[in-house]
Amino acid sequence: VEFDPVFERYASFNPSPLSLEKFMEFGGSQNACERTSFEFLRKELPVRLANIMKEINLLPDNLLQMPSVAMVQSWYQLSFKEILTYENADPDDNEMLENFTERLVKIRNRHTNVVETMAQGVIELKDSHGIDSNTETRIQYFLDRFYMSRISIRMLINQHTLLFGSQLAQNNRHIGCIDPNCAVLDVVKDSYENAKFLCDQYYLNAPEVEIKTHNATVPDQKEDIRMVYVPSHLYHILFELFKNAMRAVVEYHPEDMELPKLNVGITKGDEDVTIKMSDQGGGIPRSKSDLLFHYMYSTAPQPMRSENGSAPLAGYGYGLPLSRLYARYFHGDLILSSVEGFGTDAFIYLKLFPSEANELLPVYNTTASRMYHTDTLISDWSSPGAGTNMSRS
Ligand SMILES: N#Cc1c[nH]c2ncccc12
């Protein structure tokens, strides 16, 4: 589709970010909203697909030629073409609306394994050509944007199919996958219990947790801290952090049956809801803390395949970079702050107001394009060992 003028036209539009408040408006009264949602999506989905496909096309040739990457590219091209068949459809044609929703489900299913398949492509490149630091920087830049784009496209598809599809009725207070009154403490407890179960199974031990809540805006507030959010996103972030924190604590105290507990604080401020998770797992040296968010570093060696060749037994360790993307998706963040030799604090920042929780979307433009063309900047700070006797390059 690259040299197709229609593709270039859609790629020339900037994606339109929605806020959680806007997403909830689509979930208002029934019918009028399905038509509005359809008219928005038949333009916005191809715009978002075309924008990220422009960046896929800019990847280094030897990565693009990897079988797994070529397959992902073909899925995007096919899905782009399929949505375009609705470009001039009649929004009042209910049968067409039903067909559109069914097509979205098929597209979502086609893209189910994109994360694993792209990770496989990176491994194929590593095994066949090796990867220099320049290429690694570009792959890191691309994958952050590619996975954020995918999170956003799946959010649009999930909302439309949940609100207007023939799916089982979900929790009647939820709007699609959004909970307008998400009790943060409940998600923290759920994710802790599930991570603890895995930790107990694997290590036969797991740290306890102490959770404190603080509502800074209404002191002495006994009510739960609630906010508009997507519980499944928050769960994904917390589950990953709990697994990593528990692993650090158990491995740092191999002999102790009495493990230092995890401390979690949930604070509702004027703008932010902040979840702080503290562990005494020995921490990470500063020299390695960035690596935790690198896709390359966390790309496991050729994963062990189970006998029947099904999905790899070992995960790809993309959990932390993807969790940070989920936190950033609605303009929050995920930050690790570590004290080597003692432990690590993880901070999840979330926007309290749905009107401020806007999607953070990659935009294809000359800045993005330049990231794929120019060599990484020569550092304008000294590097170890480069003294006066070395000529400047
Ligand atoms: N995420 C996360 C972590 C939470 N605690 C950690 N300790 C060592 C390495 C990574 C982590």
mmCIF file of N, CA and C in Angstrom, residues 60-64 66 120-139 296:
data_model
loop_
_atom_site.group_PDB
_atom_site.id
_atom_site.type_symbol
_atom_site.label_atom_id
_atom_site.label_comp_id
_atom_site.label_asym_id
_atom_site.label_seq_id
_atom_site.Cartn_x
_atom_site.Cartn_y
_atom_site.Cartn_z
ATOM 1 N N PRO A 60 15.390 -0.459 9.424
ATOM 2 C CA PRO A 60 16.555 -0.926 8.659
ATOM 3 C C PRO A 60 16.154 -2.131 7.792
ATOM 4 N N ASP A 61 16.658 -2.172 6.539
ATOM 5 C CA ASP A 61 16.253 -3.248 5.616
ATOM 6 C C ASP A 61 16.429 -4.638 6.217
ATOM 7 N N ASN A 62 17.570 -4.826 6.916
ATOM 8 C CA ASN A 62 17.788 -6.212 7.381
ATOM 9 C C ASN A 62 16.792 -6.620 8.468
ATOM 10 N N LEU A 63 16.172 -5.612 9.114
ATOM 11 C CA LEU A 63 15.119 -5.971 10.087
ATOM 12 C C LEU A 63 13.818 -6.218 9.333
ATOM 13 N N LEU A 64 13.538 -5.345 8.343
ATOM 14 C CA LEU A 64 12.300 -5.494 7.567
ATOM 15 C C LEU A 64 12.256 -6.819 6.823
ATOM 16 N N MET A 66 13.340 -9.617 7.968
ATOM 17 C CA MET A 66 13.152 -10.772 8.849
ATOM 18 C C MET A 66 11.742 -11.314 8.633
ATOM 19 N N GLN A 120 10.259 -11.806 18.141
ATOM 20 C CA GLN A 120 10.905 -12.888 17.396
ATOM 21 C C GLN A 120 11.731 -12.303 16.243
ATOM 22 N N GLY A 121 11.196 -11.266 15.615
ATOM 23 C CA GLY A 121 11.919 -10.608 14.515
ATOM 24 C C GLY A 121 13.219 -9.987 14.988
ATOM 25 N N VAL A 122 13.199 -9.414 16.190
ATOM 26 C CA VAL A 122 14.410 -8.807 16.759
ATOM 27 C C VAL A 122 15.449 -9.903 17.034
ATOM 28 N N ILE A 123 14.972 -11.040 17.517
ATOM 29 C CA ILE A 123 15.884 -12.170 17.793
ATOM 30 C C ILE A 123 16.454 -12.700 16.480
ATOM 31 N N GLU A 124 15.604 -12.778 15.442
ATOM 32 C CA GLU A 124 16.072 -13.255 14.115
ATOM 33 C C GLU A 124 17.185 -12.337 13.613
ATOM 34 N N LEU A 125 17.017 -11.015 13.851
ATOM 35 C CA LEU A 125 18.028 -10.061 13.389
ATOM 36 C C LEU A 125 19.310 -10.251 14.194
ATOM 37 N N LYS A 126 19.148 -10.402 15.518
ATOM 38 C CA LYS A 126 20.299 -10.596 16.420
ATOM 39 C C LYS A 126 21.090 -11.845 15.971
ATOM 40 N N ASP A 127 20.362 -12.908 15.671
ATOM 41 C CA ASP A 127 21.022 -14.170 15.310
ATOM 42 C C ASP A 127 21.640 -14.113 13.917
ATOM 43 N N SER A 128 21.034 -13.346 13.009
ATOM 44 C CA SER A 128 21.514 -13.381 11.607
ATOM 45 C C SER A 128 22.531 -12.284 11.321
ATOM 46 N N HIS A 129 22.298 -11.059 11.801
ATOM 47 C CA HIS A 129 23.199 -9.941 11.444
ATOM 48 C C HIS A 129 23.892 -9.342 12.651
ATOM 49 N N GLY A 130 23.436 -9.675 13.884
ATOM 50 C CA GLY A 130 23.953 -8.934 15.044
ATOM 51 C C GLY A 130 23.340 -7.550 15.018
ATOM 52 N N ILE A 131 23.441 -6.822 16.154
ATOM 53 C CA ILE A 131 22.796 -5.499 16.236
ATOM 54 C C ILE A 131 23.772 -4.514 16.865
ATOM 55 N N ASP A 132 24.141 -3.445 16.106
ATOM 56 C CA ASP A 132 25.065 -2.448 16.697
ATOM 57 C C ASP A 132 24.250 -1.453 17.529
ATOM 58 N N SER A 133 24.944 -0.600 18.276
ATOM 59 C CA SER A 133 24.223 0.253 19.238
ATOM 60 C C SER A 133 23.326 1.250 18.513
ATOM 61 N N ASN A 134 23.724 1.661 17.307
ATOM 62 C CA ASN A 134 22.901 2.578 16.521
ATOM 63 C C ASN A 134 21.559 1.922 16.197
ATOM 64 N N THR A 135 21.648 0.668 15.705
ATOM 65 C CA THR A 135 20.432 -0.078 15.357
ATOM 66 C C THR A 135 19.605 -0.314 16.604
ATOM 67 N N GLU A 136 20.265 -0.616 17.704
ATOM 68 C CA GLU A 136 19.514 -0.857 18.955
ATOM 69 C C GLU A 136 18.739 0.399 19.357
ATOM 70 N N THR A 137 19.386 1.571 19.242
ATOM 71 C CA THR A 137 18.686 2.820 19.601
ATOM 72 C C THR A 137 17.451 3.011 18.735
ATOM 73 N N ARG A 138 17.600 2.697 17.431
ATOM 74 C CA ARG A 138 16.451 2.857 16.526
ATOM 75 C C ARG A 138 15.353 1.866 16.830
ATOM 76 N N ILE A 139 15.741 0.630 17.172
ATOM 77 C CA ILE A 139 14.740 -0.395 17.485
ATOM 78 C C ILE A 139 13.998 -0.002 18.762
ATOM 79 N N MET A 296 15.770 -4.841 23.804
ATOM 80 C CA MET A 296 16.853 -5.759 23.409
ATOM 81 C C MET A 296 17.342 -6.525 24.614
#
